[in-house]
PDB file of C-alpha atoms and ligand atoms in Angstrom:
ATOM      1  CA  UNK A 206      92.331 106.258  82.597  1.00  0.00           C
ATOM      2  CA  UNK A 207      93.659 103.448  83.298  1.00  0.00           C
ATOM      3  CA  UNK A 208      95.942 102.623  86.715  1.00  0.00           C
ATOM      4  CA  UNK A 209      99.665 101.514  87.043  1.00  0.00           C
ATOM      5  CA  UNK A 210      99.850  98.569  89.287  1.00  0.00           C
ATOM      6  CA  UNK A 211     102.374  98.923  91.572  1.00  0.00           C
ATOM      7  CA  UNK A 212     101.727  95.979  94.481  1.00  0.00           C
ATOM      8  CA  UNK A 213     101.399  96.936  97.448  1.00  0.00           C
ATOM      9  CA  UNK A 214     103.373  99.970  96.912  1.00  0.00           C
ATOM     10  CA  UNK A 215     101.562 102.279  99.646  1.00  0.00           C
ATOM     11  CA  UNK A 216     101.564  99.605 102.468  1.00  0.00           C
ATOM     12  CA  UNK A 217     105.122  98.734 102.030  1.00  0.00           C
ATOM     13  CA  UNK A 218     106.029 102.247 102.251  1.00  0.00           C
ATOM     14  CA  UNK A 219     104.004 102.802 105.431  1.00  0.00           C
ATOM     15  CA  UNK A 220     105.628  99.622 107.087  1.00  0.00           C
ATOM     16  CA  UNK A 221     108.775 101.162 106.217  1.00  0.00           C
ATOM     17  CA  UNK A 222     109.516  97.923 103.977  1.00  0.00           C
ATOM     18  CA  UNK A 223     111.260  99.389 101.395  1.00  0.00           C
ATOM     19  CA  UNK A 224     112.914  97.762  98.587  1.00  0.00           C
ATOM     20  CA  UNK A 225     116.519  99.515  98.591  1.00  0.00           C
ATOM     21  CA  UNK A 226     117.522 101.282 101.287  1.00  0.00           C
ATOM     22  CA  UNK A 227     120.775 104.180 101.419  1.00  0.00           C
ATOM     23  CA  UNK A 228     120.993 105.708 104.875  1.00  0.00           C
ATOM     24  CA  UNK A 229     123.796 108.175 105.359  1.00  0.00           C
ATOM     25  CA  UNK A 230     126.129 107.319 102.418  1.00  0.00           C
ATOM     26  CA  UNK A 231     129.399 108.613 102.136  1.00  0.00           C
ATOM     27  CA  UNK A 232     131.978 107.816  99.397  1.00  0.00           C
ATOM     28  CA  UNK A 233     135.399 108.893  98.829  1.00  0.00           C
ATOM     29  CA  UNK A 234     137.644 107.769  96.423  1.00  0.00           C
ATOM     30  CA  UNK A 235     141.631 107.841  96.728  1.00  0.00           C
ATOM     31  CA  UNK A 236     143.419 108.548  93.273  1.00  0.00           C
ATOM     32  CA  UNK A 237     147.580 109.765  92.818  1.00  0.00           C
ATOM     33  CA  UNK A 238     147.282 109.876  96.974  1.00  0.00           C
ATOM     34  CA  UNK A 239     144.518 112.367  96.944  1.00  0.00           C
ATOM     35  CA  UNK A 240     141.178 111.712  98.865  1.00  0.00           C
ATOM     36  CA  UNK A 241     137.547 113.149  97.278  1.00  0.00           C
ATOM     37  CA  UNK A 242     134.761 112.885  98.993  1.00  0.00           C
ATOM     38  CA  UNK A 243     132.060 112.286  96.216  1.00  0.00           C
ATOM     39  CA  UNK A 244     129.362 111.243  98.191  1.00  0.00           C
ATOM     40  CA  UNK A 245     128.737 113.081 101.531  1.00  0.00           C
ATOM     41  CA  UNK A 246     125.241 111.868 102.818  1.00  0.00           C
ATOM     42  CA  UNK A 247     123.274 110.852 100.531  1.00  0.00           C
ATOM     43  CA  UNK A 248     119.714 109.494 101.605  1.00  0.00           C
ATOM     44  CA  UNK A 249     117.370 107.396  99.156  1.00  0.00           C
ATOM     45  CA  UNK A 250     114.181 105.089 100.287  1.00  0.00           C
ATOM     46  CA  UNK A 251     112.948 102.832  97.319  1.00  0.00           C
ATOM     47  CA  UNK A 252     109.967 101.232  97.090  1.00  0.00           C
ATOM     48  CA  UNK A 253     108.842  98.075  95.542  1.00  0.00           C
ATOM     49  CA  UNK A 254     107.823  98.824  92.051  1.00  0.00           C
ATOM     50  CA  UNK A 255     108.747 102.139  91.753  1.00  0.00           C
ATOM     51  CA  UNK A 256     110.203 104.126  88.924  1.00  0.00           C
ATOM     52  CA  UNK A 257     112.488 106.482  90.087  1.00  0.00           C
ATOM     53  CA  UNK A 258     114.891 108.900  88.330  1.00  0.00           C
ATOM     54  CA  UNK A 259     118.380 110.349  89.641  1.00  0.00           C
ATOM     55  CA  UNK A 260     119.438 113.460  87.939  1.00  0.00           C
ATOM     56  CA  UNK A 261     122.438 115.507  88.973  1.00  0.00           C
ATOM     57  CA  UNK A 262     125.084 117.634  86.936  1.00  0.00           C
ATOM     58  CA  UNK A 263     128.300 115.566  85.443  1.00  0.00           C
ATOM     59  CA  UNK A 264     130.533 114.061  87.871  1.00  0.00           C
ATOM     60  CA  UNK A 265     128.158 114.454  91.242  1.00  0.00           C
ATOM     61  CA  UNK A 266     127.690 110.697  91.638  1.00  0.00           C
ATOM     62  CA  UNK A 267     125.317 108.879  90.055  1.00  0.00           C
ATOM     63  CA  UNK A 268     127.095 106.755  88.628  1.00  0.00           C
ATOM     64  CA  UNK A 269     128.878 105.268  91.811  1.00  0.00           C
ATOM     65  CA  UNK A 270     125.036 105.518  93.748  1.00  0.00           C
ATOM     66  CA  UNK A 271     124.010 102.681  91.111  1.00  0.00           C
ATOM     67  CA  UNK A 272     127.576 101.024  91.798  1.00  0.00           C
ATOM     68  CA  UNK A 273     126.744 100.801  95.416  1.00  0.00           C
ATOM     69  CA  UNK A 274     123.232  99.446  95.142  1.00  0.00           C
ATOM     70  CA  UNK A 275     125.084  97.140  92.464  1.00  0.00           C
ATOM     71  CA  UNK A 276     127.331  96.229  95.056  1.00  0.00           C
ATOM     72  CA  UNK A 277     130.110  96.421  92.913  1.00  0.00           C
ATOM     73  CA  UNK A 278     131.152  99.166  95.039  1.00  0.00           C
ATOM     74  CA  UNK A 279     131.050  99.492  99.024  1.00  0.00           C
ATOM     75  CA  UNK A 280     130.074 103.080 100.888  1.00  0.00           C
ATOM     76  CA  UNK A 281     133.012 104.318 102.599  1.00  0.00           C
ATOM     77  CA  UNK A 282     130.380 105.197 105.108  1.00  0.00           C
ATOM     78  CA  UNK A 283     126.528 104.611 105.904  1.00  0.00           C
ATOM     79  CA  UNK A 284     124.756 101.346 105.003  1.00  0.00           C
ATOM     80  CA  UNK A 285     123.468 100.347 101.899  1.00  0.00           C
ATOM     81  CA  UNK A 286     120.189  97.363 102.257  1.00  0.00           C
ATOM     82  CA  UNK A 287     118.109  95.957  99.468  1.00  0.00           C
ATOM     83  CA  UNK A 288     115.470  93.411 100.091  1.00  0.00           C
ATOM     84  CA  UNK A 289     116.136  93.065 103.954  1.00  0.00           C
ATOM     85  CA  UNK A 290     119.734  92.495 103.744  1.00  0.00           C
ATOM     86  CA  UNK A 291     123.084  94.446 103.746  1.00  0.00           C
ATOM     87  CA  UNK A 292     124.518  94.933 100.109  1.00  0.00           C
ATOM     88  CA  UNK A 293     127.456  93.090 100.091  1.00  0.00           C
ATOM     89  CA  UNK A 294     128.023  92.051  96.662  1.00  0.00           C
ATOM     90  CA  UNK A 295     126.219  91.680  93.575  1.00  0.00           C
ATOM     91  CA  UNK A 296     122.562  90.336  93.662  1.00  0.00           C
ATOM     92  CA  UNK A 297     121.332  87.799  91.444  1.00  0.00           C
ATOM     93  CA  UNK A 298     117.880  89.905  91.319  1.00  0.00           C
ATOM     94  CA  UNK A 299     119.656  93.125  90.006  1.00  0.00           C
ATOM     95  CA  UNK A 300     120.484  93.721  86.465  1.00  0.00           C
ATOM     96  CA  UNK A 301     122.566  96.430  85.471  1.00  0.00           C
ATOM     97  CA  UNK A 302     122.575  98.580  82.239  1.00  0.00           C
ATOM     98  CA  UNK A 303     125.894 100.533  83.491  1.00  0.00           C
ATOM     99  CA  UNK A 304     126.998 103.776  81.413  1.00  0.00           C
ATOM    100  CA  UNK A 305     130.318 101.912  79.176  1.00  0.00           C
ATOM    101  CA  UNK A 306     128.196  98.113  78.530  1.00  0.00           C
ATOM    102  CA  UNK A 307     128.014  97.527  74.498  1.00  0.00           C
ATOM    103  CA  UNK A 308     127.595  94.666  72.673  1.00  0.00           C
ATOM    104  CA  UNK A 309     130.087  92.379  71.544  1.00  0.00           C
ATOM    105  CA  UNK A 310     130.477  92.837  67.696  1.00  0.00           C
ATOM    106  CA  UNK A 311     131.618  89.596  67.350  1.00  0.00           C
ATOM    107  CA  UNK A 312     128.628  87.728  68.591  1.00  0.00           C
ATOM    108  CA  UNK A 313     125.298  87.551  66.896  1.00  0.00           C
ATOM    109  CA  UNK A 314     122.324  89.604  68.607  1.00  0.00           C
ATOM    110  CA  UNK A 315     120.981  86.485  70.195  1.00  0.00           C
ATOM    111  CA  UNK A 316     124.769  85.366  71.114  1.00  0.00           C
ATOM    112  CA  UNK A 317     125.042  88.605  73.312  1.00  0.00           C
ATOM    113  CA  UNK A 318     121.104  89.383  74.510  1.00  0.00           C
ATOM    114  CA  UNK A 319     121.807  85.075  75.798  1.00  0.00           C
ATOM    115  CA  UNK A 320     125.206  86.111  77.515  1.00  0.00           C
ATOM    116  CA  UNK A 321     123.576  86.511  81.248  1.00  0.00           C
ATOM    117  CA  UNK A 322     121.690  83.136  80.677  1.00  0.00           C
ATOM    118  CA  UNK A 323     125.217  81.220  79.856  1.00  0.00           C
ATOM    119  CA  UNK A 324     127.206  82.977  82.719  1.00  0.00           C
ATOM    120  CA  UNK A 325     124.202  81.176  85.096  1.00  0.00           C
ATOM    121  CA  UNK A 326     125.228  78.078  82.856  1.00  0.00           C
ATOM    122  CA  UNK A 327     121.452  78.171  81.774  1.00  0.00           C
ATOM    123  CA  UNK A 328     121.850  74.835  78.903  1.00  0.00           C
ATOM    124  CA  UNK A 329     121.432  75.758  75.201  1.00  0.00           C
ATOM    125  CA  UNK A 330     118.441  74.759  73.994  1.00  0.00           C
ATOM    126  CA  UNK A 331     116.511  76.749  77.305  1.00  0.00           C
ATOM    127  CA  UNK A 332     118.636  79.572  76.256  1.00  0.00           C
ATOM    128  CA  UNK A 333     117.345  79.598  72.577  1.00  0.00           C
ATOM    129  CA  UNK A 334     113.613  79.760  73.893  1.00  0.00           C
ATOM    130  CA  UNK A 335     114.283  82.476  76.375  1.00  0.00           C
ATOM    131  CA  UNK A 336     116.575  84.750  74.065  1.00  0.00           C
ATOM    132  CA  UNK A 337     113.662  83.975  71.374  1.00  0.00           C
ATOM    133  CA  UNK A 338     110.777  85.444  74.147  1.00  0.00           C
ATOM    134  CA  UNK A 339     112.355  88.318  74.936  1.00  0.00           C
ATOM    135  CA  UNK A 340     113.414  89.159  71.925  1.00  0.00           C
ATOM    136  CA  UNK A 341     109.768  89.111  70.047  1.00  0.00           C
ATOM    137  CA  UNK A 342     109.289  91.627  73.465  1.00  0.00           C
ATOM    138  CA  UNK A 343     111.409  94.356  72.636  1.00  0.00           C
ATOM    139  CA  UNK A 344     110.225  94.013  68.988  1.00  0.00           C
ATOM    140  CA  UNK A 345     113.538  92.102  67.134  1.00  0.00           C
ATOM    141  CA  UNK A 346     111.922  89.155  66.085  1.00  0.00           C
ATOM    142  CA  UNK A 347     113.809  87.700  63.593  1.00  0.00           C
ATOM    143  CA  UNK A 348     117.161  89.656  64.361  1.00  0.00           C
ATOM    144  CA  UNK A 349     118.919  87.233  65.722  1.00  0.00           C
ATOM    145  CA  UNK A 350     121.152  85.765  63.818  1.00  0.00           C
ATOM    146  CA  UNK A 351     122.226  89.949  62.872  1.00  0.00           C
ATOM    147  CA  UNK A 352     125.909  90.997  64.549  1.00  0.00           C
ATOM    148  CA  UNK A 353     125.402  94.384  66.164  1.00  0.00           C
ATOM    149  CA  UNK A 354     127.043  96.604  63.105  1.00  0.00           C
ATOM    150  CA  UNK A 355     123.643  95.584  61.095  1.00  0.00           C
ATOM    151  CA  UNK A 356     121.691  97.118  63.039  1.00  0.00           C
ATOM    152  CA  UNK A 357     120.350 100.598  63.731  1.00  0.00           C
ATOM    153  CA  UNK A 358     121.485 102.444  66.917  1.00  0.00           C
ATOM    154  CA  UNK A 359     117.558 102.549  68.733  1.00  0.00           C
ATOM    155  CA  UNK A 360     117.394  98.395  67.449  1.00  0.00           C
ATOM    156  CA  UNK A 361     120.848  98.070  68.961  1.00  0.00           C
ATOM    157  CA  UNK A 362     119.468  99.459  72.386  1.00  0.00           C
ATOM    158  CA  UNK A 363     116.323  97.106  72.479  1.00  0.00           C
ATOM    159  CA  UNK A 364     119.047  94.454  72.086  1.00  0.00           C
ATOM    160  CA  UNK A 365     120.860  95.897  75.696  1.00  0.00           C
ATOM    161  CA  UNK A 366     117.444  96.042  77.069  1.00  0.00           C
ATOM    162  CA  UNK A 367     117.142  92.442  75.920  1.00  0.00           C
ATOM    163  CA  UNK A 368     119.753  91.475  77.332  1.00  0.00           C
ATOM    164  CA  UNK A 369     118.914  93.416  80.895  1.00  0.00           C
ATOM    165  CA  UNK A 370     115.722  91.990  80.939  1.00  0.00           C
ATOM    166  CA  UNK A 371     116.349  87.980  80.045  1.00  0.00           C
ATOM    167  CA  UNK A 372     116.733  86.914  83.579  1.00  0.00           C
ATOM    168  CA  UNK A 373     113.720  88.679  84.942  1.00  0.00           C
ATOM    169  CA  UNK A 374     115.433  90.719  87.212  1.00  0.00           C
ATOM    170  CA  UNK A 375     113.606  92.250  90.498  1.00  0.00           C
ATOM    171  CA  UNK A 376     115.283  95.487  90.238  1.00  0.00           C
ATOM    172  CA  UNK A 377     116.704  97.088  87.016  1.00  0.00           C
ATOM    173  CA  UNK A 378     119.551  99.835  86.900  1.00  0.00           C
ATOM    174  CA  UNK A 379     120.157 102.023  84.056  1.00  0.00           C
ATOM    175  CA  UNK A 380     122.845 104.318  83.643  1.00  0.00           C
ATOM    176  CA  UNK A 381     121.948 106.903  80.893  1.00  0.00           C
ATOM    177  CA  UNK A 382     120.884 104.149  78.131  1.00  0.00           C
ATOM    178  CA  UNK A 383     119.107 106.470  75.493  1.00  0.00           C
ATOM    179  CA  UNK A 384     121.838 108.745  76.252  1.00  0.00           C
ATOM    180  CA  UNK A 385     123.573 109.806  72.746  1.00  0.00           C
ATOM    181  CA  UNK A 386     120.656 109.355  70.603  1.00  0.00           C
ATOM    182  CA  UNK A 387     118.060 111.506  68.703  1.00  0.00           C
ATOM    183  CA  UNK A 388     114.864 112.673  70.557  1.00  0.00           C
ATOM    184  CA  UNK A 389     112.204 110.551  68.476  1.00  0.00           C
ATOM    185  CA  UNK A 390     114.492 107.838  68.887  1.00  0.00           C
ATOM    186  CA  UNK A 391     114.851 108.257  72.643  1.00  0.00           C
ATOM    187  CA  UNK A 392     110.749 109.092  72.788  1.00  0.00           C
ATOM    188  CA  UNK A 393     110.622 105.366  71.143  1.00  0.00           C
ATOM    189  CA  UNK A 394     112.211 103.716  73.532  1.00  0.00           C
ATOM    190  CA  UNK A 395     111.013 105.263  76.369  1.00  0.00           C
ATOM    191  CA  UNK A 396     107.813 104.797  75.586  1.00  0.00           C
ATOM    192  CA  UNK A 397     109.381 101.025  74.984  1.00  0.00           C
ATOM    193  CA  UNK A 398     110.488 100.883  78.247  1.00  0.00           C
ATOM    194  CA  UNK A 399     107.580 101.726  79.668  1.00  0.00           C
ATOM    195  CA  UNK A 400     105.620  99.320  78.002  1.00  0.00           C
ATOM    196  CA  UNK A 401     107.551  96.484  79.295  1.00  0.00           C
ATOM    197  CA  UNK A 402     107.833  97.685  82.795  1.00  0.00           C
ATOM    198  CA  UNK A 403     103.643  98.402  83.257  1.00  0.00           C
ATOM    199  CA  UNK A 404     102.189  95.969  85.375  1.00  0.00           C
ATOM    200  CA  UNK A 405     105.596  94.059  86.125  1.00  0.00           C
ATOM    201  CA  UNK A 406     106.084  95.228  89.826  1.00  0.00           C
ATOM    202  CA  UNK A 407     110.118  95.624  88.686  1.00  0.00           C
ATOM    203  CA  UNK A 408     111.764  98.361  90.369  1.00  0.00           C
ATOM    204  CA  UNK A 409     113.775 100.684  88.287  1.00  0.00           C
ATOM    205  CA  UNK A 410     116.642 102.831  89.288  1.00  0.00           C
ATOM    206  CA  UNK A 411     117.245 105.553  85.828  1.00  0.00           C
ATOM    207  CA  UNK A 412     120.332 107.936  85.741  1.00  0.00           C
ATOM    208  CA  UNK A 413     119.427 110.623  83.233  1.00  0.00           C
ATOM    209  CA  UNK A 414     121.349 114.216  82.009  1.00  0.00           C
ATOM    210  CA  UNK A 415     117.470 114.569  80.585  1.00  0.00           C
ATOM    211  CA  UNK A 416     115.007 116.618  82.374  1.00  0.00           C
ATOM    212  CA  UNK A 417     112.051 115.853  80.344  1.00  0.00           C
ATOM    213  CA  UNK A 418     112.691 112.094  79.843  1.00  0.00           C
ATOM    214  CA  UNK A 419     112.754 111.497  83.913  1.00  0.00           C
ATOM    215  CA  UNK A 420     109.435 113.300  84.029  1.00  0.00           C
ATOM    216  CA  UNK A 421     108.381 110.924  81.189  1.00  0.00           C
ATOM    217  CA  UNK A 422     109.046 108.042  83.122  1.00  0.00           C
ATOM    218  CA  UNK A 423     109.332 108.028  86.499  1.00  0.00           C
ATOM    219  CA  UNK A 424     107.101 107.974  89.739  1.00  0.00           C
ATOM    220  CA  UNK A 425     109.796 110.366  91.444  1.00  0.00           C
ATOM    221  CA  UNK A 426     113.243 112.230  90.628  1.00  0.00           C
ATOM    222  CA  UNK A 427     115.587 112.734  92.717  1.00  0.00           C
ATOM    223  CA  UNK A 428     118.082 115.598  91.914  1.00  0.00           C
ATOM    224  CA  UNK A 429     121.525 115.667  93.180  1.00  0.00           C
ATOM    225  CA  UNK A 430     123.845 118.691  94.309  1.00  0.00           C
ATOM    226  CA  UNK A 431     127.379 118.970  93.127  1.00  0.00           C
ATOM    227  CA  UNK A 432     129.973 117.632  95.308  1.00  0.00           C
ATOM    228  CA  UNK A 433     130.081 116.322  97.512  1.00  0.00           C
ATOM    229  CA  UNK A 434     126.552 115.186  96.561  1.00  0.00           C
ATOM    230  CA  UNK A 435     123.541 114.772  98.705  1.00  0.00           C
ATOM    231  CA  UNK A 436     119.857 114.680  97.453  1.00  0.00           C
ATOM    232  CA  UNK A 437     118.808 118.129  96.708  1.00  0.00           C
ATOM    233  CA  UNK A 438     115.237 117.951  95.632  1.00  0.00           C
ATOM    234  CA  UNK A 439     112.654 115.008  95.357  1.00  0.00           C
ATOM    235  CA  UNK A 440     109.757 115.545  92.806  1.00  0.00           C
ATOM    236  CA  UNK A 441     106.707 112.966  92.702  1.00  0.00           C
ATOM    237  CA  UNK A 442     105.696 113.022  89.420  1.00  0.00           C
ATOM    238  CA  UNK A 443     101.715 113.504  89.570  1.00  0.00           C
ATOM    239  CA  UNK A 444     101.322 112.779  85.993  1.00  0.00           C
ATOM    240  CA  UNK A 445      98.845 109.902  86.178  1.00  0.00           C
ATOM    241  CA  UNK A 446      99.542 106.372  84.244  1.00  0.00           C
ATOM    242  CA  UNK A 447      99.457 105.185  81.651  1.00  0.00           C
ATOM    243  CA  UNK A 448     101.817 107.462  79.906  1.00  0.00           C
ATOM    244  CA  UNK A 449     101.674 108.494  76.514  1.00  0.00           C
ATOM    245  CA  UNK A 450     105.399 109.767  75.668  1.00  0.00           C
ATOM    246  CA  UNK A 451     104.308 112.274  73.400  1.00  0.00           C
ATOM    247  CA  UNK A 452     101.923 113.357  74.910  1.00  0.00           C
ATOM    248  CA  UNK A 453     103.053 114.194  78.608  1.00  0.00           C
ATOM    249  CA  UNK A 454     104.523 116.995  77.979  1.00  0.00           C
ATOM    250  CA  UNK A 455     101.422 118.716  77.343  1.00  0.00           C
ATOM    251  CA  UNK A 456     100.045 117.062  80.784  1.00  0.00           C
ATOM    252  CA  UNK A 457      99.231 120.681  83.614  1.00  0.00           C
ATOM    253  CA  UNK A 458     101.897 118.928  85.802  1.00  0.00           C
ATOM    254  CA  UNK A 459     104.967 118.699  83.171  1.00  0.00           C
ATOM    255  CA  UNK A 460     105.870 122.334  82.945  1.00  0.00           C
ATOM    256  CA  UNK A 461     105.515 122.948  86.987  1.00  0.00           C
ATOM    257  CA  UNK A 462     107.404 119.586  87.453  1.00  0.00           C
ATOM    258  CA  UNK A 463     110.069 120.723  84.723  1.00  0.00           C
ATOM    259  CA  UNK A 464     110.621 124.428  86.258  1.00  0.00           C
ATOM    260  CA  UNK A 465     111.135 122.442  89.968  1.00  0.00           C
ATOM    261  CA  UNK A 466     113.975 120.359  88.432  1.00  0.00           C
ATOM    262  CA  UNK A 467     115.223 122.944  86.190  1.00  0.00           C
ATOM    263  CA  UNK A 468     115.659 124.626  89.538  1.00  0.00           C
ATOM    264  CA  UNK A 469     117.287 122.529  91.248  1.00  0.00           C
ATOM    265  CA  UNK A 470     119.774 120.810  89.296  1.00  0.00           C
ATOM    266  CA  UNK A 471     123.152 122.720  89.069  1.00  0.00           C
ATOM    267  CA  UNK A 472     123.874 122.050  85.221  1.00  0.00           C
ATOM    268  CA  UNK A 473     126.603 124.467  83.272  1.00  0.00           C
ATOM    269  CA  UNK A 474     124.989 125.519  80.220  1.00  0.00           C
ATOM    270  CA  UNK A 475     126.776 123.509  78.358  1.00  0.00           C
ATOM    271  CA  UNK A 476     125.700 120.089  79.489  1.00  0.00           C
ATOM    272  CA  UNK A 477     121.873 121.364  79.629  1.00  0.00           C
ATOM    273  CA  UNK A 478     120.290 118.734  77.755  1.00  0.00           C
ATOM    274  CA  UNK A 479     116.255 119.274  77.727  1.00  0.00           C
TER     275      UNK A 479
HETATM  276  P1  ADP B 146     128.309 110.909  87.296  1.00  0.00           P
HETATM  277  O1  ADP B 146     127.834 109.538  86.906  1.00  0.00           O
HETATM  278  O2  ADP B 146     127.293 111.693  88.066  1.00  0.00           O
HETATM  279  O3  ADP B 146     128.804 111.699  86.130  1.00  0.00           O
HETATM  280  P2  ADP B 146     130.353 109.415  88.719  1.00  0.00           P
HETATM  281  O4  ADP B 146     129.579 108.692  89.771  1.00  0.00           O
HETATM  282  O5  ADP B 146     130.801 108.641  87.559  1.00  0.00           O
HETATM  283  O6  ADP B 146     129.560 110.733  88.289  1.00  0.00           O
HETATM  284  O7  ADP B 146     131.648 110.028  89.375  1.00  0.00           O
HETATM  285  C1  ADP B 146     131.594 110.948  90.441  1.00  0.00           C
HETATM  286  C2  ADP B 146     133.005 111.407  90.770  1.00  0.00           C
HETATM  287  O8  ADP B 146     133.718 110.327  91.333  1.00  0.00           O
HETATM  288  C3  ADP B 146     133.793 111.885  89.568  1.00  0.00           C
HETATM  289  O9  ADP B 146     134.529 113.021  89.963  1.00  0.00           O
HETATM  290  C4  ADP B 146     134.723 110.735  89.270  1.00  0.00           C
HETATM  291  O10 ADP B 146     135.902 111.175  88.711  1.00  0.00           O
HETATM  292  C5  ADP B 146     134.935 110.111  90.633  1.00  0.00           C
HETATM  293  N1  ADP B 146     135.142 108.657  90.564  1.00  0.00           N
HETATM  294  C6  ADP B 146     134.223 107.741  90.163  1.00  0.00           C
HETATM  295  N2  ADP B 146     134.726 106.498  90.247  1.00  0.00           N
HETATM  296  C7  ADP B 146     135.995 106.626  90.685  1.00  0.00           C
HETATM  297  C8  ADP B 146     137.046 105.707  91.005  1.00  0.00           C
HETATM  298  N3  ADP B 146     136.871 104.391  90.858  1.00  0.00           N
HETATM  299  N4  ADP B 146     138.214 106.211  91.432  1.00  0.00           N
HETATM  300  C9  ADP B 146     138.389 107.535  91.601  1.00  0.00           C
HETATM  301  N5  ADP B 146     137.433 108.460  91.345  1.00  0.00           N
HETATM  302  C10 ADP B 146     136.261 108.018  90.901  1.00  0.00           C
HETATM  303 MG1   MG B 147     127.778 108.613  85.095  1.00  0.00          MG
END
């Protein structure tokens, strides 16, 4: 079997160097003169390299925690710190797949996965070999001169990921991206994503309604209570890497590690997506 590299994972952790840091969040938003408290003290450690999953039923947060370590969003109380320092704005080291990002329809696949690259006013002809690389990474060589509407909904999400991943981000954020589509699809491109991550050291931060696909990918989930939200439960995954996505699932620690979450998280029926 072989072993997930994750650099100096285990002494970071025990020198308390973590990557991203929330220590006694709070967040309340004010809407029509009302004040919610969303967030009431939420606590999260992350550690270089790690793949962790937040889970939680709709509306308890998760959105706004990946705001905050965004830093498109400040706590209204606690501190926030990634890589050493206070999160006071955005970081140039953390891309962000948020819940609402498409593509632009009227730009060409290459024209939006090269969008990041021209905001850091990267010239053109550097641009055309990077949006070339990653693009022969998440498997759309060739698709590049395409506009969005020719392309299939899983080849339309490589082109997001694309996109995410073209700077070479530190730390990635993704709210929900496999959200609306079918289960082999999803299975796909998780076992995409995972591909691409092994062996990178990248952090990744993964909002998910889907039980089974955090235990798919992560190192630990972290389920949230309804409001206003703290962390409920932590699970470390103990499925060992690499990952086959079909085939963890049948791993001794799936259905134990399924049951804990199941447990914990406060779906309605409705929204129980498995
Ligand atoms: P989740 O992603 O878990 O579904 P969100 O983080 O999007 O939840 O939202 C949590 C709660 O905070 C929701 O009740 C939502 O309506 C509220 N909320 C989020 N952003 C804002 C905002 N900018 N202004 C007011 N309320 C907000
Ligand atoms: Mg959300």
């Amino acid at each position: 079997m072989g072993e997930m590299i994750l650099p100096n994972r285990e002494s970071a952790v025990a020198d308390g160097q973590f990557l991203a840091r929330l220590q006694h969040v709070g967040k309340s938003f004010v809407s029509a003169g009302k004040r919610s408290e969303i967030l009431s003290d939420v606590n999260i450690d992350i550690a270089p390299g790690e793949f962790v999953s937040v889970i939680g039923p709709s509306g308890s947060g998760k959105s706004t925690i990946l705001n905050l370590l965004a830093g498109i969003d400040m706590p209204t109380s606690g501190s926030i710190t990634y890589d050493g320092s206070r999160v006071r704005g955005v970081s140039k080291t953390i891309a962000y797949l948020t819940q609402h990002d498409s593509l632009l329809p009227w730009r060409t696949v290459a024209e939006n996965v090269g969008v990041p690259l021209e905001i850091r006013n990267v010239p053109a002809p550097e641009r055309a070999r990077a949006v070339d690389g990653i693009l022969a990474k998440v498997g759309l060589e060739g698709y590049g001169k395409h506009y969005p509407r020719q392309l299939s909904g899983g080849m339309q999400k490589r082109t997001m990921l694309a996109r995410t991943l073209i700077y070479d981000p530190k730390t990635i954020l993704m709210d929900e991206p496999f959200g609306p589509l079918d289960a082999q699809l999803k299975l796909a491109l998780q076992a995409e994503l995972l591909r691409l991550w092994t062996g990178t050291g990248k952090t990744i931060v993964f909002v998910t309604h889907d039980i089974a696909e955090a235990i798919t990918l992560s190192d630990r989930v972290l389920v949230l209570s309804s409001q206003p939200t703290v962390i409920k439960h932590e699970e470390r995954i103990l499925i060992p890497r690499p990952r086959d996505v079909h085939e963890v699932r049948f791993s001794p620690h799936f259905e134990a590690h399924y049951r804990a979450l199941w447990n914990a998280i406060e779906l309605r029926r409705e929204q129980a997506v498995a």
